[in-house]
Coordinates of C-alpha atoms in Angstrom, one line a residue:
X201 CA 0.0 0.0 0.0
X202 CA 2.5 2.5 0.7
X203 CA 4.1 1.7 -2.8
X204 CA 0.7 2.4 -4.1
X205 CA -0.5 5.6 -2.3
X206 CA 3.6 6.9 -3.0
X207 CA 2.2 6.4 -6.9
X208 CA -0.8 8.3 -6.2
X209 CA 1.0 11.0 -4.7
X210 CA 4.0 11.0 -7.5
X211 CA 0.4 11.5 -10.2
X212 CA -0.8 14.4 -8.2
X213 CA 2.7 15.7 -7.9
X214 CA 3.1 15.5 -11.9
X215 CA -0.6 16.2 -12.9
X216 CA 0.4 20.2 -12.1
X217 CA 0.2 22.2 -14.9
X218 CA 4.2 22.9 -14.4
X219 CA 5.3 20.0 -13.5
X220 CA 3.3 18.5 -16.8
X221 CA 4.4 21.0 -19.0
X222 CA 7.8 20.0 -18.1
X223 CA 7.5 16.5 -18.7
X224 CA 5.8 17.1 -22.2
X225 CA 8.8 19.6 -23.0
X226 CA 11.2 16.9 -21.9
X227 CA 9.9 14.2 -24.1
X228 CA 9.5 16.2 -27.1
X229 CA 13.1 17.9 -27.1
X230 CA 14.3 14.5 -26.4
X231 CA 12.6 12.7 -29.8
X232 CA 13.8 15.5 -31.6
X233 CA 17.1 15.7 -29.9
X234 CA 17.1 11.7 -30.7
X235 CA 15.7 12.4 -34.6
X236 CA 18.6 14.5 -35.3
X237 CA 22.1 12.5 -36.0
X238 CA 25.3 13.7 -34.1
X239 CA 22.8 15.4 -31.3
X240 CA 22.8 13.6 -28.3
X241 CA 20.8 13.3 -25.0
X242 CA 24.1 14.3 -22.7
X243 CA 24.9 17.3 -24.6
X244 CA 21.1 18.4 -24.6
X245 CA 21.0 18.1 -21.1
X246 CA 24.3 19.9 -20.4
X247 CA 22.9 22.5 -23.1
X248 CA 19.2 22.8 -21.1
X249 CA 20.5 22.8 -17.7
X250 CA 21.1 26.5 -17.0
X251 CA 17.3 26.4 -18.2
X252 CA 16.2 25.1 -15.4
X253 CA 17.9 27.5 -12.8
X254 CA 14.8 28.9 -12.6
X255 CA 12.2 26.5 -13.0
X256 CA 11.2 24.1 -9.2
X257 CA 13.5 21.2 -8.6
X258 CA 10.7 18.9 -9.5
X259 CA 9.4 20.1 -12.7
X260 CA 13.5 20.6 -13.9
X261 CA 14.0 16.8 -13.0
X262 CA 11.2 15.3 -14.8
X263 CA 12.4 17.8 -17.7
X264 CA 15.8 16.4 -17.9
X265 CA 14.5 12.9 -17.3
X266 CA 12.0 13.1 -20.6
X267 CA 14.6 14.5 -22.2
X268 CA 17.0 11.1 -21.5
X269 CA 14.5 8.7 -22.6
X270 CA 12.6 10.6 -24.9
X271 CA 15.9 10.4 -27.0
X272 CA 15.9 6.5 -26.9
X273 CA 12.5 6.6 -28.8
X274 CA 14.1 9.2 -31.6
X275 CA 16.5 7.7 -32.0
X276 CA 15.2 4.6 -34.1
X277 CA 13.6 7.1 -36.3
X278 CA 16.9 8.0 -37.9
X279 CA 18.5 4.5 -38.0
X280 CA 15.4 3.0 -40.0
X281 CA 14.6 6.0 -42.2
X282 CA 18.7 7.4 -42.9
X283 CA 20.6 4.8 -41.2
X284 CA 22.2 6.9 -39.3
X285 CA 21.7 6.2 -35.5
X286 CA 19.9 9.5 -34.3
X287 CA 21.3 8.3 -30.6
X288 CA 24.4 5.9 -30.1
X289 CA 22.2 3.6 -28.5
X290 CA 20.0 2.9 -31.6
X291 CA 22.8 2.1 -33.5
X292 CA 21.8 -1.7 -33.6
X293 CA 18.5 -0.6 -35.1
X294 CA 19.8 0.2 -38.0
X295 CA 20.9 -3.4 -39.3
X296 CA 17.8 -4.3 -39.9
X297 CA 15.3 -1.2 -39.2
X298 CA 16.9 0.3 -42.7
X299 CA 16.9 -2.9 -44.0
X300 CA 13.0 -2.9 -43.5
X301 CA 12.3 0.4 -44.7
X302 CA 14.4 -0.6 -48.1
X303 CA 12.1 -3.3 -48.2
X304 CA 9.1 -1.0 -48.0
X305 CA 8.5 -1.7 -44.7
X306 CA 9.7 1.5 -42.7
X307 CA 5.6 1.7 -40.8
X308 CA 6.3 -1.9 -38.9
X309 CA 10.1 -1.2 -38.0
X310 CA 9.3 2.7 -37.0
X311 CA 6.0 1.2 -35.2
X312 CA 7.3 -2.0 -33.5
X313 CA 10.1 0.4 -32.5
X314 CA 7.4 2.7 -31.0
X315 CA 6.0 -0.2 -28.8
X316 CA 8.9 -1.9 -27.9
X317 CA 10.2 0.9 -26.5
X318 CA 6.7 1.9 -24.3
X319 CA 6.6 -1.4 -23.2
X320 CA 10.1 -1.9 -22.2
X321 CA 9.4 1.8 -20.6
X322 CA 6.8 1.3 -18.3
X323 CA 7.9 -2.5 -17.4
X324 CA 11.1 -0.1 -16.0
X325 CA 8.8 2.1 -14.5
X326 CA 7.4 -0.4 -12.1
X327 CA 10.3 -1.8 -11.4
X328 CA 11.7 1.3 -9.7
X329 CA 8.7 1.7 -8.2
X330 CA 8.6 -1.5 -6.6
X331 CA 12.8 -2.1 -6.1
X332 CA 13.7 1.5 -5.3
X333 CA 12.0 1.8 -2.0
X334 CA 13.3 -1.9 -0.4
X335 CA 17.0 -0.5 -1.7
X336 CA 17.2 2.6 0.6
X337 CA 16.8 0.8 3.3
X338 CA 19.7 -1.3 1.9
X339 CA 21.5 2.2 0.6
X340 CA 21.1 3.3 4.8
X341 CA 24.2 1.2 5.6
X342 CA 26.2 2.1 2.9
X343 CA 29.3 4.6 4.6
X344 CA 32.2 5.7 2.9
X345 CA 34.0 2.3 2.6
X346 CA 30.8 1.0 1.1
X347 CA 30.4 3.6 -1.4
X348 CA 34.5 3.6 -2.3
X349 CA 33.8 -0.3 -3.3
X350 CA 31.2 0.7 -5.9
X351 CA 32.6 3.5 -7.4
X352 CA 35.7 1.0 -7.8
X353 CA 33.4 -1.2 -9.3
X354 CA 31.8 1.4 -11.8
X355 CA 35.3 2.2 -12.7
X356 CA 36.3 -1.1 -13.6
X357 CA 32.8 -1.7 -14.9
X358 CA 33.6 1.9 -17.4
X359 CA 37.0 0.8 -18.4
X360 CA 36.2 -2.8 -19.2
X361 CA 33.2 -2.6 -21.0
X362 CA 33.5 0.1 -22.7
X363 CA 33.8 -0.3 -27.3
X364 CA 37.4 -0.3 -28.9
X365 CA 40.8 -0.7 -27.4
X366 CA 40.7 -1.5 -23.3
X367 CA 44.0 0.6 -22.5
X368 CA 43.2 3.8 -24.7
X369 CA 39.5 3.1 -21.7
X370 CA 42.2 3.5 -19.4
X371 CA 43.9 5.8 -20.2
X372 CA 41.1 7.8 -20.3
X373 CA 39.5 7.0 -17.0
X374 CA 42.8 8.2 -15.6
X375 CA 42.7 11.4 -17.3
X376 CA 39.7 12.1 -15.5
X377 CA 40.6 11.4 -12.6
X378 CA 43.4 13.8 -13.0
X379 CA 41.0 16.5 -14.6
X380 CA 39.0 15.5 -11.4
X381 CA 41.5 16.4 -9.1
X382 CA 41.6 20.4 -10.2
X383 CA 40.2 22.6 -7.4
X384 CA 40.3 22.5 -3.5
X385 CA 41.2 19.6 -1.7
X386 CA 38.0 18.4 -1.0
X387 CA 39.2 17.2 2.6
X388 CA 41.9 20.3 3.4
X389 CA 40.2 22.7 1.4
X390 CA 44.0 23.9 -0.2
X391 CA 44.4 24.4 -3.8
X392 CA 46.0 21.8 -5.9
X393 CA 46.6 22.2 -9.7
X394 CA 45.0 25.6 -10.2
X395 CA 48.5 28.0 -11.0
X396 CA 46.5 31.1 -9.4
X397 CA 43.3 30.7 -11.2
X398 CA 40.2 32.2 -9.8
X399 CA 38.5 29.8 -12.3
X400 CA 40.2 26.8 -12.2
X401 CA 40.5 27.1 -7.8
X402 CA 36.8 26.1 -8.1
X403 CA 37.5 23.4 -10.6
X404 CA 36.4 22.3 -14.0
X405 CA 32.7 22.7 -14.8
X406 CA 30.8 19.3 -16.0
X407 CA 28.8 21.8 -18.0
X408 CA 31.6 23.1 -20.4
X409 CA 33.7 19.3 -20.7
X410 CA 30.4 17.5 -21.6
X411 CA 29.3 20.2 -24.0
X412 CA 32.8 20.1 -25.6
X413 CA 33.3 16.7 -25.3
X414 CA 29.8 15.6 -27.2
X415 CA 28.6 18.5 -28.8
X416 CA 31.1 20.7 -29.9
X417 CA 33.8 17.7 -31.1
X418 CA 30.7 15.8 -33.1
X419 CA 29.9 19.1 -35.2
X420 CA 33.4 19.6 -36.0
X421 CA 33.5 15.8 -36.8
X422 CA 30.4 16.0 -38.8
X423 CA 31.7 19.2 -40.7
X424 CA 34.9 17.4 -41.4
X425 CA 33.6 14.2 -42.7
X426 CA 31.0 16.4 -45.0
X427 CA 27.7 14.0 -43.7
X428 CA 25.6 13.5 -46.1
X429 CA 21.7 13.5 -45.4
X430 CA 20.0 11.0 -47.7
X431 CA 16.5 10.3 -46.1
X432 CA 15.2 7.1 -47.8
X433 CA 12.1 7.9 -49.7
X434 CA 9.3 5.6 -49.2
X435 CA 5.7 6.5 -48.1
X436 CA 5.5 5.5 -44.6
X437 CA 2.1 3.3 -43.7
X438 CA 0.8 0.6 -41.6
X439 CA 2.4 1.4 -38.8
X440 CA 0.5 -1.4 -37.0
X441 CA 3.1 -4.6 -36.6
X442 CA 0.8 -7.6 -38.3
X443 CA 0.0 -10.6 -36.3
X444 CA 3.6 -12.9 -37.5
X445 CA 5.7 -9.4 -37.1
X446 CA 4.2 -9.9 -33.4
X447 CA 4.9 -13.9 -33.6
X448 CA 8.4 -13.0 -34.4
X449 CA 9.5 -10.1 -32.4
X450 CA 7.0 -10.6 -28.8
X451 CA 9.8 -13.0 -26.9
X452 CA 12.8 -10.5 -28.3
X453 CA 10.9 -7.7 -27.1
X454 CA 10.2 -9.4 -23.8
X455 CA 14.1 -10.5 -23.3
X456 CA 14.9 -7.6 -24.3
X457 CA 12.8 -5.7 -22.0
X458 CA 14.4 -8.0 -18.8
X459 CA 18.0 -7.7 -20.3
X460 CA 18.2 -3.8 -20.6
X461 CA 17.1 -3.4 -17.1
X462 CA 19.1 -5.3 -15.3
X463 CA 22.3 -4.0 -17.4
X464 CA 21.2 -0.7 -16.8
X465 CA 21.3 -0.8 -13.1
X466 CA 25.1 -2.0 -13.4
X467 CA 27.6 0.9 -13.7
X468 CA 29.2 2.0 -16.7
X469 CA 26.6 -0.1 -18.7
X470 CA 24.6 2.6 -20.3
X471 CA 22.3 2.1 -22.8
X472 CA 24.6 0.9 -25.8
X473 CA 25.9 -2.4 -25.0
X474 CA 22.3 -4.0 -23.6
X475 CA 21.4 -2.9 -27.3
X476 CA 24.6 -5.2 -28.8
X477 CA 24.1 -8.0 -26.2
X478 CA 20.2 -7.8 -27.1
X479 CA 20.9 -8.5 -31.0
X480 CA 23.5 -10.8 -30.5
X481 CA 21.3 -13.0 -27.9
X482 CA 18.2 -12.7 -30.6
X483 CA 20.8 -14.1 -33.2
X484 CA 21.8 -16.9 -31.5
X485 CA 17.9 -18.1 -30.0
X486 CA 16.9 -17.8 -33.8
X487 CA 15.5 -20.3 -35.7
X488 CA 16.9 -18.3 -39.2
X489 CA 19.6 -16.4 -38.0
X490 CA 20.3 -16.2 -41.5
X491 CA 17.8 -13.2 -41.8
X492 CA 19.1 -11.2 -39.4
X493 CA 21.1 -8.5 -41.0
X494 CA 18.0 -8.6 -43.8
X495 CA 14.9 -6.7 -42.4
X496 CA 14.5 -9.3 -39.6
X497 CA 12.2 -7.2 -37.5
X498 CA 13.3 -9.5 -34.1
X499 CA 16.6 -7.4 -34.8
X500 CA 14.8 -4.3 -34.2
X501 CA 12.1 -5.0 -31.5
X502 CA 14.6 -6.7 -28.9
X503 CA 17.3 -3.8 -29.3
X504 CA 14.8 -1.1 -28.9
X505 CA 13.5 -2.6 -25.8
X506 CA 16.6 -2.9 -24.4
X507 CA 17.8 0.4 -24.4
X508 CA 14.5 2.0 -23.2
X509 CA 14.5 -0.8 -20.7
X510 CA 18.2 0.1 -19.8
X511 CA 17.3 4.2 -19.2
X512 CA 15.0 3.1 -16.4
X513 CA 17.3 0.7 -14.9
X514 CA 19.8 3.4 -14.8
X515 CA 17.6 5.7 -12.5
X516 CA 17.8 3.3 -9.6
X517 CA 21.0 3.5 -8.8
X518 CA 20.8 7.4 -8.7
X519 CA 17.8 7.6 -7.1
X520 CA 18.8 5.1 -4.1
X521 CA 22.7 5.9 -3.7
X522 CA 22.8 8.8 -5.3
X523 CA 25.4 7.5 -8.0
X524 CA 25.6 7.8 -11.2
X525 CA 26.0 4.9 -13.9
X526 CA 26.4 6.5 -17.0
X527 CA 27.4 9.9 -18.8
X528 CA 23.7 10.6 -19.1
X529 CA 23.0 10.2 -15.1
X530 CA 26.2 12.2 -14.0
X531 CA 24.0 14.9 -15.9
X532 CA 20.9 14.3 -14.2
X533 CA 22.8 14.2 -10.6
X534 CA 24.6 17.6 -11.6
X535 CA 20.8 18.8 -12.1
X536 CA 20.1 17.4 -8.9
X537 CA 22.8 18.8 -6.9
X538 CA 22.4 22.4 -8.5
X539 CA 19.4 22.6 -6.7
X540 CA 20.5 21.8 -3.5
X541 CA 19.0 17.7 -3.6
X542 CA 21.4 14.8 -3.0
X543 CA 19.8 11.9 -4.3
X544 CA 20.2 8.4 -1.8
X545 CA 18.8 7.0 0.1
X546 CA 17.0 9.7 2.0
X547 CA 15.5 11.2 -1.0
X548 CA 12.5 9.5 -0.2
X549 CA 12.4 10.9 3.4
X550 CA 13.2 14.7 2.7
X551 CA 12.1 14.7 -0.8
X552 CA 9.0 12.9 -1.7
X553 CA 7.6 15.0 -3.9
X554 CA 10.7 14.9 -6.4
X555 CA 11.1 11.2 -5.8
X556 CA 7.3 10.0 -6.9
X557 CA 7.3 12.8 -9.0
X558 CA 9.9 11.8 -11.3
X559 CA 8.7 7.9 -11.4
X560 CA 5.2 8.8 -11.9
X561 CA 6.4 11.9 -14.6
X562 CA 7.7 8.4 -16.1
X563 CA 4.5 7.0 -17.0
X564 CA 2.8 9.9 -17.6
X565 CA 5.7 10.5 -19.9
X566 CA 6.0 7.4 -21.8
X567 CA 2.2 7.7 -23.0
X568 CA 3.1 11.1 -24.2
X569 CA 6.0 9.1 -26.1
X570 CA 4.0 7.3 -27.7
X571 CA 1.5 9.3 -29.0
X572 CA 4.4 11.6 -30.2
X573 CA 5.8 8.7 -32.2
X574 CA 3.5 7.3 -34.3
X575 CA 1.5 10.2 -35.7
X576 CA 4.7 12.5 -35.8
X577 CA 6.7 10.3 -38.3
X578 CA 6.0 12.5 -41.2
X579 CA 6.8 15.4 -38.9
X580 CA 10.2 14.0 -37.8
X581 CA 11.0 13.1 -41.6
X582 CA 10.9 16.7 -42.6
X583 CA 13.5 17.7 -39.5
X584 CA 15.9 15.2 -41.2
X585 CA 15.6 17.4 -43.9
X586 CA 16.8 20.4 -42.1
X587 CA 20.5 21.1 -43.9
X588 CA 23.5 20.8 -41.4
X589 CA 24.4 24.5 -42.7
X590 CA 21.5 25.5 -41.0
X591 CA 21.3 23.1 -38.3
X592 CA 25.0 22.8 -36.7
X593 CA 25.6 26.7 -36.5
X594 CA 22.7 26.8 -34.4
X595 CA 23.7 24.1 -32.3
X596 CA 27.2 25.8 -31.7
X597 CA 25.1 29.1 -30.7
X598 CA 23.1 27.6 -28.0
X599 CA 26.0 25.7 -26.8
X600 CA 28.1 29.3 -26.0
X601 CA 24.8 30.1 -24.7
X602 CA 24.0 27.6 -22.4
X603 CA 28.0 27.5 -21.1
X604 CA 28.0 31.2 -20.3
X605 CA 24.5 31.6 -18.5
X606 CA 25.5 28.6 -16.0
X607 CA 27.9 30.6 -14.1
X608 CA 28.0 33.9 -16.7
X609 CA 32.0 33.2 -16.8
X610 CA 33.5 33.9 -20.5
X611 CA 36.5 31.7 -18.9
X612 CA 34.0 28.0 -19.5
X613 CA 33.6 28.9 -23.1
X614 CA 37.4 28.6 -23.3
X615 CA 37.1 25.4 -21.5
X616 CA 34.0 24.3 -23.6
X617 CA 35.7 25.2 -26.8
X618 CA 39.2 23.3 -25.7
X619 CA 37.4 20.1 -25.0
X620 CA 35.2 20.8 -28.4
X621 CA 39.3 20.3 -30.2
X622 CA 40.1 17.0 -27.6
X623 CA 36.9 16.1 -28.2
X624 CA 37.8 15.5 -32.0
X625 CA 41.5 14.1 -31.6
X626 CA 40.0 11.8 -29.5
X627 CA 37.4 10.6 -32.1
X628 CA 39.7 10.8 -34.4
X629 CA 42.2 8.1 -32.8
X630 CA 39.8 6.4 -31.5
X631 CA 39.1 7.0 -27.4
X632 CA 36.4 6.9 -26.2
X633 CA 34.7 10.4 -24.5
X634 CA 32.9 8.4 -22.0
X635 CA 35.2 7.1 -19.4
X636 CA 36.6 10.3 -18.9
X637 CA 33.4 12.3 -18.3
X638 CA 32.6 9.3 -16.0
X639 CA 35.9 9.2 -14.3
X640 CA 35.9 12.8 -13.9
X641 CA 32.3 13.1 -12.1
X642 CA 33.3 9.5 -9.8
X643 CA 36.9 10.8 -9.2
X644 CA 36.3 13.3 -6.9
X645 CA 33.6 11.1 -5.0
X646 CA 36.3 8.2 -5.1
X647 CA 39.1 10.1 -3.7
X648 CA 36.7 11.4 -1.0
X649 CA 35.7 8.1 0.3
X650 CA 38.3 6.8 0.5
X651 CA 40.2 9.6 2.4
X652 CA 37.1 9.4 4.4
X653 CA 37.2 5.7 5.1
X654 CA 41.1 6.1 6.1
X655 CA 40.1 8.5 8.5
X656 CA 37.7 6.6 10.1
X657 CA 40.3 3.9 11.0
X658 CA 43.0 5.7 11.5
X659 CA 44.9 5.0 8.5
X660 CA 44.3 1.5 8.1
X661 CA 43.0 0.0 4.9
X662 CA 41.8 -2.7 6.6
X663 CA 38.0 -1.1 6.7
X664 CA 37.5 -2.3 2.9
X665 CA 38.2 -6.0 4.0
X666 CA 36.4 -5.8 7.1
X667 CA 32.9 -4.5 6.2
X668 CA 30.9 -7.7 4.1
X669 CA 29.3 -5.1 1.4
X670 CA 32.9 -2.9 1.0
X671 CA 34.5 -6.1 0.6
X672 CA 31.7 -7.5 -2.2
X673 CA 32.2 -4.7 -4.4
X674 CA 36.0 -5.1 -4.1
X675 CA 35.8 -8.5 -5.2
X676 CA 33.8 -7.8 -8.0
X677 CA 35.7 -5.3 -9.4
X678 CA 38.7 -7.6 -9.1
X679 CA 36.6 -10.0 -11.5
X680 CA 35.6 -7.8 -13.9
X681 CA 39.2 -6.7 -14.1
X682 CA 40.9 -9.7 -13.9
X683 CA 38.0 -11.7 -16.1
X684 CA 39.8 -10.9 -19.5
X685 CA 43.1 -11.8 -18.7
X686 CA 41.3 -15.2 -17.1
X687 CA 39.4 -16.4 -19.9
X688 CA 42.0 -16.6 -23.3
X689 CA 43.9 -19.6 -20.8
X690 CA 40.8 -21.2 -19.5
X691 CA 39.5 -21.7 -23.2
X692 CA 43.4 -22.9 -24.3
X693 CA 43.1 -25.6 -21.3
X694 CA 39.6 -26.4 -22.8
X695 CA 41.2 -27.1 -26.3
X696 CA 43.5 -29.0 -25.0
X697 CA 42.0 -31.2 -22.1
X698 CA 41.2 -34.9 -24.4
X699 CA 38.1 -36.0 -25.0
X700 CA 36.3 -38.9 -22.3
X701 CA 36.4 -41.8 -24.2
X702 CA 34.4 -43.9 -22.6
X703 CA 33.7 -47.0 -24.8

């Protein structure tokens, strides 16, 4: 019952006319945000957050939340109609999504998509409804030792699961740390690494490395490469999956659905490799897997659940430790802490409203999702039109925009505009942006932990061994580390251990 009347009170808390104009705003930038290629949902949250300095801290929220997993439903638009993934977690969809619509059948990819993605939605909804509450109490005994042993294991997690090369994941994990370090001590409060600056003594801004990082690198790349729109032209109809498209893609969609989630909770997951693990499970189950690759509409359905599935598993670890498991949710706790809210495991306690509000904002906002979706196709088809001369100075304009008004400091345009170049060397030779940004937002929590946790025994590392949860996160981020260098001589062995022969 409580679960239930918190619901109740979540819809009353979203059902006011700010609070709903906020969620509707959310979910529409984000399906635009996730319609457009080389815009993503980080650096439209980075780019909206000085928005919502003025708006309450419940309606800015559930604005940045829409605006998250509104993007996973845009996203598909792109990869079936120009395959080109509108958000890098729709990138699977467009194997066989484009594949579909070459065969004529862009209305069942686009509309399965549409489904597959409410479905997988709400079924995430409910579970953080239903897990979120039991977990603070869990969340109550976390201390600093506790909390040092997950972020361990989200950096192992980010490094080690991340696409591309593992030590250029490294590497950059370590360079945010470093990047993290810039500022005051956060135990002594003295200055390390700032050479005098008034700017850099209160440390880098997530803001302007996020913005450069994502937004202002991927323009420049797009500019270099000279992308090419080519929307494929095919009238769009029967949306409506038929009964053997539902045959074929209900169990994907339901794997997928379970899948996503529970990778999403995990840190450093994100939404992109629940998507790959989705496709390659559906591939292996199939009867044909011969037609995967060729319009197999199983290929689209079970990625597109997963992601969306993978947003709302993503929420619970913020929401209950107040940690953040992906580029996306470092975002979303920056929105939280500019208002003064620490998310964790009192959240529920002090903040109610914010907490119900922003699942039931959920619900309310993957309805909206859906209706936006399926009668907007034609809509979204002309914004793929828009030309990149058009659309990327404006995206570079609201960018300098959004940087200044945060702190109204010409020196985080600099910043912005340095990462924007690092941003593209890095593309260029291949790293990956994503470690870093999550290195640099878990550094500072990681170093503070653990300087707490030594003070708390005196010096003695011995706390992280002692305490049962501490010392379960320890050991699975040994695993996770350890499990790559572990498996290439257990599968030699294998190969070489003779056959039983037992007759």
């Amino acid at each position: 019952m409580d679960v239930l009347h918190g619901l109740g009170y979540g819809l009353g808390v979203t059902l006011q006319p700010a609070n709903l104009l906020a969620c509707f705003v959310g979910v529409f930038v984000g399906t635009l945000i996730g319609v457009l290629p080389g815009v993503g949902p980080t650096a439209t949250m980075s780019l909206l957050l000085p928005i919502t300095f003025t708006m309450s801290p419940t309606a800015s929220i559930i604005m940045m939340a829409g605006i998250y997993y509104g993007a996973m439903y845009g996203g598909s638009t792109t990869s079936v109609l120009v395959n080109i993934p509108g958000e890098a977690a729709s990138v699977v969809t467009c194997i066989d999504g484009h594949q579909m619509a070459r065969q004529g059948r862009a209305g069942p990819a686009l509309g399965i998509s549409a489904i597959a993605s409410f479905i997988a939605g709400t079924f995430s909804v409910v579970c953080i409804m239903l897990l979120a509450p039991p977990l603070t109490s869990v969340a109550l005994r976390f201390g600093p030792p506790e909390i040092f042993g997950l972020l361990l294991l989200g950096f192992t997690m980010v490094t080690y699961l991340t696409a591309g090369s593992k030590l250029k994941a490294v590497a950059m994990a370590l360079l945010g740390m470093l990047l993290g370090t810039i500022g005051l001590d956060p135990i002594s409060a003295s200055p390390r690494f700032t050479y005098g600056s008034v700017t850099l003594g209160d440390g880098l801004g997530l803001v302007p490395i996020i913005m450069g990082l994502f937004g202002i690198s991927e323009v420049l790349l797009n500019i270099g490469a000279g992308v090419k729109q080519d929307v494929f032209e095919t009238r769009i109809k029967g949306l409506l999956p038929s009964r053997d498209d539902w045959r074929r893609s209900s169990a994907p969609l339901a794997r997928g659905t379970v899948l996503g989630f529970l990778l999403g909770i995990l840190p450093g997951m994100g939404a992109i490799i629940p998507t790959f693990m989705s496709y390659a499970l559906e591939k292996r189950l199939a009867r044909e897997p011969d037609r995967f690759g060729k319009g197999a509409i199983e290929g689209v359905a079970g990625p597109e659940a997963a992601n969306n599935a993978a947003t709302g598993g993503s929420m619970i670890p913020l929401l209950t430790l107040g940690f953040a498991p992906n580029v996306a949710m470092a975002v979303l706790l920056g929105a939280f802490l500019i208002h003064g809210v620490q998310p964790g495991p009192l959240l529920i306690k002090e903040h109610p409203e914010i907490f119900w509000g922003v699942i039931a904002s959920m619900y309310v906002g993957n309805a909206m999702l859906l209706v936006l979706n399926l009668p907007l196709i034609g809509l979204w088809v002309q914004v793929l039109r828009v030309p990149y001369g058009i659309l990327f100075p404006l995206i570079l304009l609201f960018c300098l925009i959004g940087v200044y008004s945060e702190h109204g400091n010409v020196w985080d345009i600099i910043v912005m505009l340095a990462f924007g170049a690092i941003g593209l060397l890095m593309k260029r030779f291949g790293f990956d942006p994503a470690p870093l940004v999550l290195a640099f937002v878990l550094g500072r929590m990681t170093e503070e932990s653990i300087r707490q946790s030594l003070l708390m025994s005196g010096g003695s590392f011995a706390i992280l061994l002692t305490r049962p949860i501490a010392l379960a996160f320890i050991v699975a981020a040994l695993l996770v580390a350890l499990l790559p260098l572990l498996l290439p001589p257990v599968k030699r062995l294998l190969r070489t251990v003779p056959p039983d022969d037992t007759t």
